[in-house]
GROMACS .gro file of C-alpha atoms in nm:
model
  458
    1MET     CA    1   0.000   0.000   0.000
    2LYS     CA    2   0.122   0.345  -0.084
    3ARG     CA    3   0.195   0.603   0.184
    4SER     CA    4   0.316   0.961   0.171
    5ILE     CA    5   0.630   1.118   0.307
    6GLY     CA    6   0.646   1.226   0.671
    7LYS     CA    7   0.545   1.560   0.815
    8ALA     CA    8   0.900   1.677   0.869
    9ALA     CA    9   0.997   1.601   0.513
   10ILE     CA   10   0.697   1.804   0.405
   11ALA     CA   11   0.790   2.093   0.628
   12ALA     CA   12   1.157   2.079   0.536
   13GLY     CA   13   1.083   2.058   0.169
   14LEU     CA   14   0.817   2.325   0.167
   15GLY     CA   15   1.059   2.611   0.157
   16LEU     CA   16   1.271   2.473  -0.123
   17ALA     CA   17   0.994   2.348  -0.349
   18LEU     CA   18   0.782   2.655  -0.302
   19ALA     CA   19   1.083   2.873  -0.361
   20THR     CA   20   1.159   2.678  -0.675
   21GLY     CA   21   0.800   2.667  -0.783
   22MET     CA   22   0.728   3.030  -0.700
   23ALA     CA   23   1.040   3.150  -0.876
   24ALA     CA   24   0.940   2.946  -1.177
   25CYS     CA   25   0.583   3.072  -1.158
   26GLY     CA   26   0.678   3.437  -1.148
   27GLY     CA   27   0.365   3.624  -1.048
   28ASP     CA   28   0.133   3.325  -1.077
   29ASP     CA   29  -0.066   3.282  -0.756
   30LYS     CA   30  -0.219   2.939  -0.813
   31ASP     CA   31  -0.244   2.700  -0.520
   32ASN     CA   32  -0.052   2.376  -0.485
   33ASN     CA   33  -0.321   2.143  -0.609
   34THR     CA   34  -0.477   2.284  -0.923
   35GLY     CA   35  -0.416   2.538  -1.191
   36GLY     CA   36  -0.166   2.625  -1.460
   37SER     CA   37   0.124   2.857  -1.514
   38ASN     CA   38   0.313   3.033  -1.783
   39GLY     CA   39   0.662   3.006  -1.632
   40GLY     CA   40   0.903   3.291  -1.681
   41GLY     CA   41   0.926   3.546  -1.403
   42ASN     CA   42   1.270   3.643  -1.281
   43GLN     CA   43   1.421   3.296  -1.260
   44ALA     CA   44   1.726   3.206  -1.460
   45LYS     CA   45   1.638   3.062  -1.796
   46ALA     CA   46   1.668   2.687  -1.831
   47ASP     CA   47   1.912   2.532  -2.076
   48CYS     CA   48   1.667   2.452  -2.354
   49ALA     CA   49   1.894   2.245  -2.576
   50ALA     CA   50   1.745   1.916  -2.452
   51TYR     CA   51   1.394   2.048  -2.513
   52GLU     CA   52   1.431   2.153  -2.878
   53LYS     CA   53   1.306   1.811  -2.990
   54TYR     CA   54   0.963   1.894  -2.845
   55GLY     CA   55   0.921   2.196  -3.074
   56ASP     CA   56   0.742   2.525  -3.020
   57LEU     CA   57   0.427   2.459  -2.816
   58SER     CA   58   0.338   2.821  -2.747
   59GLY     CA   59  -0.032   2.862  -2.678
   60LYS     CA   60  -0.081   2.491  -2.612
   61SER     CA   61  -0.194   2.350  -2.278
   62ILE     CA   62  -0.177   2.000  -2.129
   63SER     CA   63  -0.380   1.888  -1.827
   64VAL     CA   64  -0.229   1.649  -1.571
   65TYR     CA   65  -0.404   1.461  -1.289
   66THR     CA   66  -0.211   1.297  -1.001
   67THR     CA   67  -0.252   1.197  -0.637
   68PHE     CA   68   0.016   1.444  -0.528
   69VAL     CA   69  -0.097   1.749  -0.330
   70ASP     CA   70   0.059   2.012  -0.106
   71ILE     CA   71   0.439   1.994  -0.100
   72GLU     CA   72   0.449   1.680  -0.314
   73GLY     CA   73   0.230   1.846  -0.573
   74ALA     CA   74   0.442   2.161  -0.560
   75SER     CA   75   0.756   1.964  -0.636
   76TYR     CA   76   0.588   1.809  -0.940
   77GLU     CA   77   0.478   2.149  -1.067
   78ALA     CA   78   0.830   2.283  -1.015
   79SER     CA   79   0.973   1.992  -1.215
   80PHE     CA   80   0.751   2.086  -1.513
   81LYS     CA   81   0.880   2.445  -1.531
   82PRO     CA   82   1.177   2.389  -1.766
   83PHE     CA   83   0.942   2.217  -2.014
   84GLU     CA   84   0.702   2.510  -1.997
   85GLU     CA   85   0.979   2.765  -2.023
   86CYS     CA   86   1.153   2.600  -2.316
   87THR     CA   87   0.850   2.494  -2.521
   88GLY     CA   88   0.599   2.764  -2.428
   89ALA     CA   89   0.341   2.504  -2.324
   90ASP     CA   90   0.116   2.557  -2.021
   91ILE     CA   91   0.076   2.263  -1.782
   92LYS     CA   92  -0.260   2.256  -1.601
   93TYR     CA   93  -0.189   2.058  -1.284
   94GLU     CA   94  -0.448   1.892  -1.062
   95GLY     CA   95  -0.358   1.684  -0.758
   96SER     CA   96  -0.618   1.496  -0.554
   97LYS     CA   97  -0.609   1.221  -0.294
   98SER     CA   98  -0.941   1.098  -0.434
   99LEU     CA   99  -0.792   1.003  -0.772
  100THR     CA  100  -0.804   0.634  -0.694
  101ALA     CA  101  -1.174   0.654  -0.614
  102ASP     CA  102  -1.287   0.882  -0.895
  103VAL     CA  103  -1.059   0.841  -1.195
  104LEU     CA  104  -1.256   0.556  -1.353
  105THR     CA  105  -1.578   0.757  -1.326
  106ARG     CA  106  -1.409   1.056  -1.484
  107ILE     CA  107  -1.275   0.841  -1.766
  108GLU     CA  108  -1.620   0.700  -1.841
  109ALA     CA  109  -1.766   1.052  -1.832
  110GLY     CA  110  -1.505   1.182  -2.076
  111ALA     CA  111  -1.387   1.431  -1.816
  112VAL     CA  112  -1.040   1.301  -1.748
  113ALA     CA  113  -0.716   1.497  -1.790
  114ASP     CA  114  -0.485   1.456  -2.089
  115ILE     CA  115  -0.237   1.270  -1.869
  116VAL     CA  116  -0.298   1.072  -1.550
  117ALA     CA  117  -0.042   0.934  -1.304
  118PHE     CA  118  -0.182   0.603  -1.177
  119PRO     CA  119  -0.060   0.498  -0.830
  120GLN     CA  120  -0.121   0.126  -0.887
  121PRO     CA  121  -0.074  -0.104  -1.189
  122GLY     CA  122  -0.410  -0.266  -1.105
  123LEU     CA  123  -0.588   0.068  -1.142
  124LEU     CA  124  -0.406   0.129  -1.471
  125GLN     CA  125  -0.532  -0.208  -1.595
  126GLN     CA  126  -0.889  -0.112  -1.505
  127ALA     CA  127  -0.848   0.217  -1.693
  128VAL     CA  128  -0.709   0.039  -1.999
  129ALA     CA  129  -1.014  -0.191  -1.993
  130THR     CA  130  -1.234   0.116  -2.060
  131GLY     CA  131  -1.068   0.149  -2.401
  132LYS     CA  132  -0.987   0.515  -2.336
  133VAL     CA  133  -0.617   0.488  -2.249
  134LEU     CA  134  -0.382   0.534  -2.545
  135GLU     CA  135  -0.090   0.305  -2.609
  136ALA     CA  136   0.240   0.476  -2.522
  137PRO     CA  137   0.399   0.666  -2.813
  138ALA     CA  138   0.713   0.521  -2.972
  139ASP     CA  139   0.945   0.775  -2.806
  140VAL     CA  140   0.802   0.693  -2.462
  141ALA     CA  141   0.844   0.320  -2.526
  142ALA     CA  142   1.203   0.380  -2.637
  143ASN     CA  143   1.277   0.572  -2.316
  144VAL     CA  144   1.121   0.300  -2.100
  145ASP     CA  145   1.328   0.033  -2.274
  146GLN     CA  146   1.645   0.238  -2.231
  147TYR     CA  147   1.606   0.368  -1.877
  148TRP     CA  148   1.403   0.108  -1.681
  149THR     CA  149   1.432  -0.265  -1.621
  150ALA     CA  150   1.193  -0.508  -1.788
  151SER     CA  151   0.981  -0.558  -1.474
  152TRP     CA  152   0.896  -0.187  -1.466
  153ARG     CA  153   0.791  -0.203  -1.832
  154ASP     CA  154   0.570  -0.500  -1.750
  155TYR     CA  155   0.389  -0.311  -1.471
  156GLY     CA  156   0.306  -0.031  -1.719
  157SER     CA  157   0.178  -0.278  -1.979
  158VAL     CA  158  -0.147  -0.464  -2.036
  159ASP     CA  159  -0.156  -0.774  -2.257
  160GLY     CA  160   0.195  -0.701  -2.373
  161LYS     CA  161   0.125  -0.342  -2.485
  162LEU     CA  162   0.295  -0.053  -2.303
  163TYR     CA  163   0.048   0.212  -2.193
  164ALA     CA  164   0.227   0.392  -1.911
  165ALA     CA  165   0.585   0.485  -1.833
  166PRO     CA  166   0.698   0.462  -1.470
  167LEU     CA  167   0.719   0.790  -1.281
  168GLY     CA  168   0.827   0.782  -0.914
  169ALA     CA  169   0.922   0.480  -0.703
  170SER     CA  170   0.972   0.372  -0.343
  171VAL     CA  171   1.167   0.088  -0.184
  172LYS     CA  172   1.003  -0.106   0.096
  173SER     CA  173   1.273  -0.367   0.162
  174LEU     CA  174   1.459  -0.160   0.419
  175VAL     CA  175   1.545  -0.204   0.787
  176TRP     CA  176   1.599   0.114   0.987
  177PHE     CA  177   1.862   0.113   1.262
  178SER     CA  178   2.089   0.334   1.471
  179PRO     CA  179   2.448   0.312   1.340
  180SER     CA  180   2.589   0.422   1.676
  181ALA     CA  181   2.381   0.163   1.866
  182PHE     CA  182   2.510  -0.109   1.636
  183ASP     CA  183   2.870   0.010   1.683
  184GLU     CA  184   2.842   0.034   2.061
  185ASN     CA  185   2.713  -0.322   2.086
  186GLY     CA  186   2.937  -0.477   1.824
  187TYR     CA  187   2.660  -0.557   1.577
  188ALA     CA  188   2.718  -0.571   1.202
  189VAL     CA  189   2.467  -0.513   0.924
  190PRO     CA  190   2.356  -0.863   0.813
  191GLU     CA  191   2.409  -0.972   0.454
  192SER     CA  192   2.169  -1.269   0.448
  193TRP     CA  193   1.837  -1.365   0.604
  194ASP     CA  194   2.012  -1.625   0.821
  195GLU     CA  195   2.252  -1.356   0.944
  196LEU     CA  196   1.955  -1.133   1.024
  197LEU     CA  197   1.794  -1.413   1.228
  198ALA     CA  198   2.126  -1.474   1.406
  199LEU     CA  199   2.161  -1.103   1.480
  200THR     CA  200   1.806  -1.097   1.617
  201GLN     CA  201   1.885  -1.389   1.846
  202GLN     CA  202   2.211  -1.226   1.963
  203MET     CA  203   2.032  -0.902   2.043
  204ALA     CA  204   1.765  -1.091   2.238
  205GLU     CA  205   2.029  -1.275   2.440
  206ASP     CA  206   2.227  -0.957   2.510
  207ALA     CA  207   1.902  -0.797   2.632
  208VAL     CA  208   2.033  -0.441   2.594
  209ALA     CA  209   1.716  -0.360   2.402
  210LYS     CA  210   1.454  -0.550   2.207
  211PRO     CA  211   1.574  -0.649   1.860
  212TRP     CA  212   1.261  -0.518   1.683
  213CYS     CA  213   0.986  -0.265   1.723
  214ALA     CA  214   0.675  -0.287   1.508
  215GLY     CA  215   0.326  -0.150   1.462
  216ILE     CA  216   0.060  -0.201   1.195
  217ALA     CA  217  -0.229   0.020   1.311
  218ASP     CA  218  -0.362   0.273   1.057
  219GLY     CA  219  -0.732   0.327   1.122
  220GLU     CA  220  -0.947   0.150   0.865
  221ALA     CA  221  -0.633   0.045   0.681
  222THR     CA  222  -0.483  -0.135   0.982
  223GLY     CA  223  -0.285  -0.435   0.869
  224TRP     CA  224  -0.127  -0.303   0.548
  225VAL     CA  225   0.214  -0.277   0.710
  226ALA     CA  226   0.204  -0.649   0.789
  227THR     CA  227   0.113  -0.731   0.428
  228ASP     CA  228   0.436  -0.561   0.320
  229TRP     CA  229   0.627  -0.780   0.563
  230VAL     CA  230   0.461  -1.092   0.420
  231GLU     CA  231   0.538  -0.985   0.063
  232ASP     CA  232   0.903  -0.937   0.149
  233MET     CA  233   0.905  -1.280   0.312
  234VAL     CA  234   0.747  -1.447   0.007
  235LEU     CA  235   1.010  -1.287  -0.217
  236ARG     CA  236   1.287  -1.418   0.007
  237SER     CA  237   1.147  -1.755   0.112
  238ALA     CA  238   0.958  -1.866  -0.201
  239GLY     CA  239   1.129  -1.649  -0.465
  240PRO     CA  240   1.012  -1.395  -0.728
  241GLU     CA  241   0.855  -1.658  -0.957
  242ALA     CA  242   0.636  -1.794  -0.678
  243TYR     CA  243   0.561  -1.434  -0.576
  244ASP     CA  244   0.422  -1.361  -0.923
  245GLN     CA  245   0.213  -1.681  -0.915
  246TRP     CA  246   0.080  -1.590  -0.572
  247VAL     CA  247  -0.013  -1.233  -0.666
  248ASN     CA  248  -0.186  -1.352  -0.984
  249HIS     CA  249  -0.360  -1.635  -0.796
  250GLU     CA  250  -0.195  -1.897  -1.011
  251ILE     CA  251  -0.124  -2.066  -0.680
  252PRO     CA  252  -0.366  -2.031  -0.387
  253PHE     CA  253  -0.300  -1.789  -0.105
  254ASN     CA  254  -0.268  -2.089   0.129
  255ASP     CA  255  -0.007  -2.264  -0.086
  256PRO     CA  256   0.257  -2.428   0.139
  257LYS     CA  257   0.520  -2.182   0.005
  258ILE     CA  258   0.316  -1.890   0.136
  259VAL     CA  259   0.243  -2.054   0.469
  260ASP     CA  260   0.617  -2.122   0.508
  261SER     CA  261   0.686  -1.755   0.434
  262LEU     CA  262   0.448  -1.656   0.712
  263LYS     CA  263   0.638  -1.888   0.944
  264GLU     CA  264   0.961  -1.705   0.856
  265LEU     CA  265   0.791  -1.384   0.963
  266SER     CA  266   0.692  -1.551   1.290
  267LYS     CA  267   1.059  -1.612   1.372
  268VAL     CA  268   1.104  -1.235   1.389
  269LEU     CA  269   0.781  -1.077   1.506
  270ARG     CA  270   0.592  -1.348   1.696
  271ASP     CA  271   0.856  -1.414   1.959
  272ASP     CA  272   0.825  -1.219   2.283
  273LYS     CA  273   1.202  -1.203   2.312
  274ASN     CA  274   1.219  -1.004   1.987
  275VAL     CA  275   0.937  -0.749   2.022
  276ASN     CA  276   0.794  -0.492   2.101
  277ALA     CA  277   1.032  -0.242   2.253
  278GLY     CA  278   0.884  -0.006   2.508
  279ILE     CA  279   0.539  -0.062   2.364
  280GLY     CA  280   0.408  -0.397   2.484
  281ASP     CA  281   0.391  -0.761   2.383
  282ILE     CA  282   0.329  -0.929   2.049
  283GLN     CA  283  -0.038  -0.828   2.056
  284SER     CA  284   0.066  -0.463   2.084
  285ILE     CA  285   0.188  -0.475   1.724
  286ALA     CA  286  -0.173  -0.475   1.604
  287ALA     CA  287  -0.260  -0.165   1.808
  288THR     CA  288   0.054   0.044   1.758
  289ALA     CA  289   0.038   0.318   1.495
  290TRP     CA  290   0.277   0.242   1.211
  291THR     CA  291   0.389   0.606   1.215
  292ASP     CA  292   0.512   0.573   1.575
  293ALA     CA  293   0.643   0.218   1.569
  294GLY     CA  294   0.998   0.290   1.453
  295THR     CA  295   1.087   0.585   1.672
  296PRO     CA  296   1.177   0.380   1.987
  297ILE     CA  297   1.507   0.315   1.807
  298LEU     CA  298   1.599   0.676   1.884
  299ASP     CA  299   1.544   0.613   2.257
  300GLY     CA  300   1.753   0.296   2.257
  301GLN     CA  301   1.452   0.074   2.324
  302CYS     CA  302   1.491  -0.140   2.012
  303PHE     CA  303   1.750  -0.190   1.742
  304MET     CA  304   1.558  -0.244   1.417
  305HIS     CA  305   1.237  -0.149   1.236
  306ARG     CA  306   1.139  -0.264   0.887
  307GLN     CA  307   0.973   0.008   0.683
  308ALA     CA  308   0.993   0.179   0.343
  309SER     CA  309   1.221   0.457   0.223
  310PHE     CA  310   0.943   0.713   0.276
  311TYR     CA  311   0.952   0.646   0.653
  312GLY     CA  312   1.258   0.870   0.700
  313GLY     CA  313   1.037   1.172   0.761
  314ASN     CA  314   0.898   1.004   1.073
  315PHE     CA  315   1.246   1.010   1.224
  316THR     CA  316   1.324   1.366   1.120
  317ASP     CA  317   0.992   1.460   1.284
  318GLU     CA  318   1.167   1.359   1.608
  319GLY     CA  319   1.471   1.574   1.531
  320ALA     CA  320   1.690   1.286   1.414
  321THR     CA  321   1.942   1.306   1.132
  322VAL     CA  322   1.884   1.045   0.864
  323ALA     CA  323   2.223   0.961   0.715
  324GLU     CA  324   2.478   0.681   0.700
  325ASN     CA  325   2.667   0.841   0.989
  326GLY     CA  326   2.363   1.008   1.142
  327ASP     CA  327   2.119   0.918   1.418
  328ILE     CA  328   1.928   0.675   1.199
  329TRP     CA  329   2.000   0.489   0.880
  330ALA     CA  330   1.869   0.191   0.685
  331PHE     CA  331   2.002  -0.130   0.533
  332TYR     CA  332   1.860  -0.358   0.268
  333LEU     CA  333   1.643  -0.637   0.413
  334PRO     CA  334   1.874  -0.920   0.312
  335SER     CA  335   1.780  -1.209   0.089
  336SER     CA  336   1.787  -1.576   0.188
  337ASP     CA  337   2.033  -1.623  -0.099
  338PRO     CA  338   2.289  -1.339  -0.090
  339SER     CA  339   2.348  -1.386  -0.464
  340THR     CA  340   1.996  -1.255  -0.531
  341LYS     CA  341   1.845  -0.918  -0.447
  342PRO     CA  342   1.463  -0.912  -0.449
  343ILE     CA  343   1.323  -0.566  -0.382
  344LEU     CA  344   0.965  -0.488  -0.283
  345GLY     CA  345   0.839  -0.143  -0.368
  346GLY     CA  346   0.581   0.081  -0.522
  347GLY     CA  347   0.552   0.343  -0.791
  348ASP     CA  348   0.338   0.551  -1.023
  349PHE     CA  349   0.269   0.511  -1.394
  350VAL     CA  350   0.178   0.792  -1.631
  351ALA     CA  351  -0.063   0.731  -1.922
  352ALA     CA  352  -0.231   0.957  -2.178
  353PHE     CA  353  -0.591   1.001  -2.291
  354ALA     CA  354  -0.514   1.235  -2.582
  355ASP     CA  355  -0.264   1.225  -2.868
  356ARG     CA  356  -0.231   1.593  -2.951
  357PRO     CA  357   0.134   1.675  -3.035
  358GLU     CA  358   0.178   1.876  -2.716
  359VAL     CA  359   0.044   1.586  -2.505
  360VAL     CA  360   0.278   1.338  -2.673
  361ALA     CA  361   0.567   1.580  -2.618
  362PHE     CA  362   0.491   1.621  -2.248
  363GLN     CA  363   0.435   1.247  -2.199
  364THR     CA  364   0.774   1.185  -2.359
  365PHE     CA  365   0.935   1.446  -2.135
  366LEU     CA  366   0.802   1.267  -1.826
  367SER     CA  367   0.986   0.951  -1.933
  368SER     CA  368   1.312   1.134  -2.003
  369PRO     CA  369   1.635   1.186  -1.808
  370GLU     CA  370   1.563   1.561  -1.808
  371TRP     CA  371   1.241   1.524  -1.610
  372ALA     CA  372   1.382   1.267  -1.362
  373ASN     CA  373   1.666   1.503  -1.274
  374GLU     CA  374   1.444   1.811  -1.255
  375LYS     CA  375   1.210   1.622  -1.018
  376ALA     CA  376   1.501   1.519  -0.798
  377LYS     CA  377   1.625   1.878  -0.777
  378ALA     CA  378   1.276   2.001  -0.686
  379THR     CA  379   1.225   1.745  -0.405
  380GLU     CA  380   1.372   1.777  -0.057
  381GLY     CA  381   1.303   1.415   0.039
  382GLY     CA  382   1.065   1.123   0.001
  383TRP     CA  383   1.093   1.065  -0.374
  384THR     CA  384   1.307   0.858  -0.602
  385THR     CA  385   1.276   0.679  -0.933
  386ALA     CA  386   1.390   0.361  -1.104
  387ASN     CA  387   1.490   0.567  -1.411
  388ASN     CA  388   1.859   0.474  -1.433
  389SER     CA  389   1.944   0.800  -1.611
  390LEU     CA  390   1.897   0.991  -1.288
  391GLU     CA  391   2.212   1.151  -1.153
  392LYS     CA  392   2.217   1.023  -0.794
  393GLY     CA  393   2.365   1.347  -0.660
  394ASN     CA  394   2.054   1.538  -0.760
  395LEU     CA  395   1.859   1.354  -0.487
  396LYS     CA  396   1.893   1.562  -0.171
  397SER     CA  397   1.793   1.296   0.082
  398PRO     CA  398   2.055   1.031   0.166
  399VAL     CA  399   1.789   0.763   0.204
  400ASP     CA  400   1.644   0.855  -0.136
  401GLN     CA  401   1.994   0.806  -0.273
  402LEU     CA  402   2.013   0.469  -0.095
  403ALA     CA  403   1.677   0.366  -0.245
  404PHE     CA  404   1.781   0.477  -0.594
  405GLY     CA  405   2.103   0.279  -0.563
  406LEU     CA  406   1.903  -0.034  -0.484
  407LEU     CA  407   1.659   0.023  -0.770
  408ALA     CA  408   1.942   0.091  -1.017
  409ASP     CA  409   2.137  -0.219  -0.911
  410PRO     CA  410   2.138  -0.445  -1.220
  411SER     CA  411   2.124  -0.752  -0.994
  412ALA     CA  412   1.805  -0.632  -0.823
  413GLU     CA  413   1.476  -0.804  -0.902
  414PHE     CA  414   1.196  -0.556  -0.836
  415ARG     CA  415   0.843  -0.659  -0.751
  416PHE     CA  416   0.548  -0.426  -0.696
  417ASP     CA  417   0.353  -0.428  -0.370
  418GLY     CA  418   0.147  -0.747  -0.406
  419SER     CA  419  -0.156  -0.637  -0.204
  420ASP     CA  420  -0.198  -0.343  -0.447
  421LEU     CA  421  -0.217  -0.593  -0.733
  422MET     CA  422  -0.461  -0.835  -0.572
  423PRO     CA  423  -0.841  -0.791  -0.592
  424ALA     CA  424  -0.964  -0.532  -0.343
  425ALA     CA  425  -1.155  -0.800  -0.146
  426VAL     CA  426  -0.817  -0.954  -0.071
  427GLY     CA  427  -0.547  -0.689  -0.104
  428SER     CA  428  -0.721  -0.414   0.092
  429ASP     CA  429  -0.959  -0.619   0.303
  430ALA     CA  430  -0.905  -0.984   0.399
  431PHE     CA  431  -0.525  -0.961   0.383
  432TRP     CA  432  -0.523  -0.657   0.616
  433LYS     CA  433  -0.778  -0.804   0.858
  434GLU     CA  434  -0.621  -1.147   0.881
  435MET     CA  435  -0.273  -1.010   0.941
  436THR     CA  436  -0.416  -0.795   1.217
  437ALA     CA  437  -0.573  -1.108   1.370
  438TYR     CA  438  -0.239  -1.284   1.325
  439PHE     CA  439  -0.089  -1.049   1.583
  440ALA     CA  440  -0.391  -0.952   1.791
  441GLU     CA  441  -0.543  -1.300   1.827
  442GLY     CA  442  -0.245  -1.524   1.763
  443LYS     CA  443  -0.407  -1.699   1.467
  444SER     CA  444  -0.191  -1.966   1.310
  445GLU     CA  445  -0.017  -1.912   0.977
  446GLN     CA  446  -0.232  -2.180   0.816
  447ALA     CA  447  -0.557  -2.033   0.952
  448VAL     CA  448  -0.462  -1.686   0.827
  449ALA     CA  449  -0.373  -1.813   0.480
  450ASP     CA  450  -0.689  -2.027   0.459
  451ALA     CA  451  -0.913  -1.734   0.553
  452ILE     CA  452  -0.753  -1.504   0.294
  453GLU     CA  453  -0.780  -1.772   0.025
  454ALA     CA  454  -1.151  -1.810   0.107
  455ALA     CA  455  -1.199  -1.437   0.044
  456TRP     CA  456  -1.047  -1.447  -0.306
  457PRO     CA  457  -1.324  -1.367  -0.560
  458LYS     CA  458  -1.442  -1.678  -0.749
   0.00000   0.00000   0.00000
């Protein structure tokens, strides 16, 4: 499930992105969520050499619809400015958190924007089924083939046809820790799943602090954090091929490979010796807000917390420095086989509903190295991409740089968040509820898997 960057990242980035966006907007007073702009103002002119291929688009406008609002939306608008300045086009931006709920209705009503950024491949597939989404232009397809791995192309495709280029990305296979706490206690970052289990056991025996802290509460969405854990375990225990079969229901949810993956999770989070630092017992995991669950690391109450790259803002909210030599840092959740590197994550995919030349030009720009680097420059933290043309140094946040390094690793095997790809009755209902019961009620792995399988639509 997709989550936004933390409050501190928003606050910290507000000044920069607004400054960038406002400078680019000149006297334009539009808000962060909707509107358009003409660029210009007093800002320094962009180097337009890379934009000449898009031609003169003066007087043309392109509408864009995304889920990004406030500071995130502002950073997107800022990243569009060089395109506007160099081509003369006007980008009409609309960001709304209700996109997931209303975009299909808007498509059917013929009231959708020229370009939409879909936050889930499953939603993109539903949009393509309406017959209104256009196949990606040749230049977009060429960029996707050149700058992304094959798995990213697959997530933007339906029945073998590419409709949407990837946009942003996040990495979920991370474990947050305190570098100084590890050093003081002689702990090393593990390089395999077995080493991680051994480290967990050593920490429990040393009893300086609990090895792990965890929490999966999120109101009506309680449980999604645990589904991410399970997905990471399936990738490591059963492998990417079995993961794909599981997500596509080519094997049942209660296949022995999946039940065994749940048992691997139990070794970490369903052992009182390992959890739940300063919070409570195993049952407390179900009731602890996911936003608060990692911060006991800063107080020395636990050593590790598994959560995505976007979680860094929750630590900076507490005044911590997120950096390799800072108060808090993250390492890759290691694989069972160190020769492989499965990565769980999420991302957005941008598709078009119009083929006017200016729309094709802007869609191509969004798949280009120029846009990826402009977006990185406009973002203080909480965003990265799997576009391998990105210059890593343009990302301001160290953890964003860490996430980009993992995504760009040619040995990495990326898989999208599985619960986002499953039918809603499973991925955002039964899976959440059963994983909550797994911690709150102590349900067995087999009982949890059987109940979720029973909920899969026939």
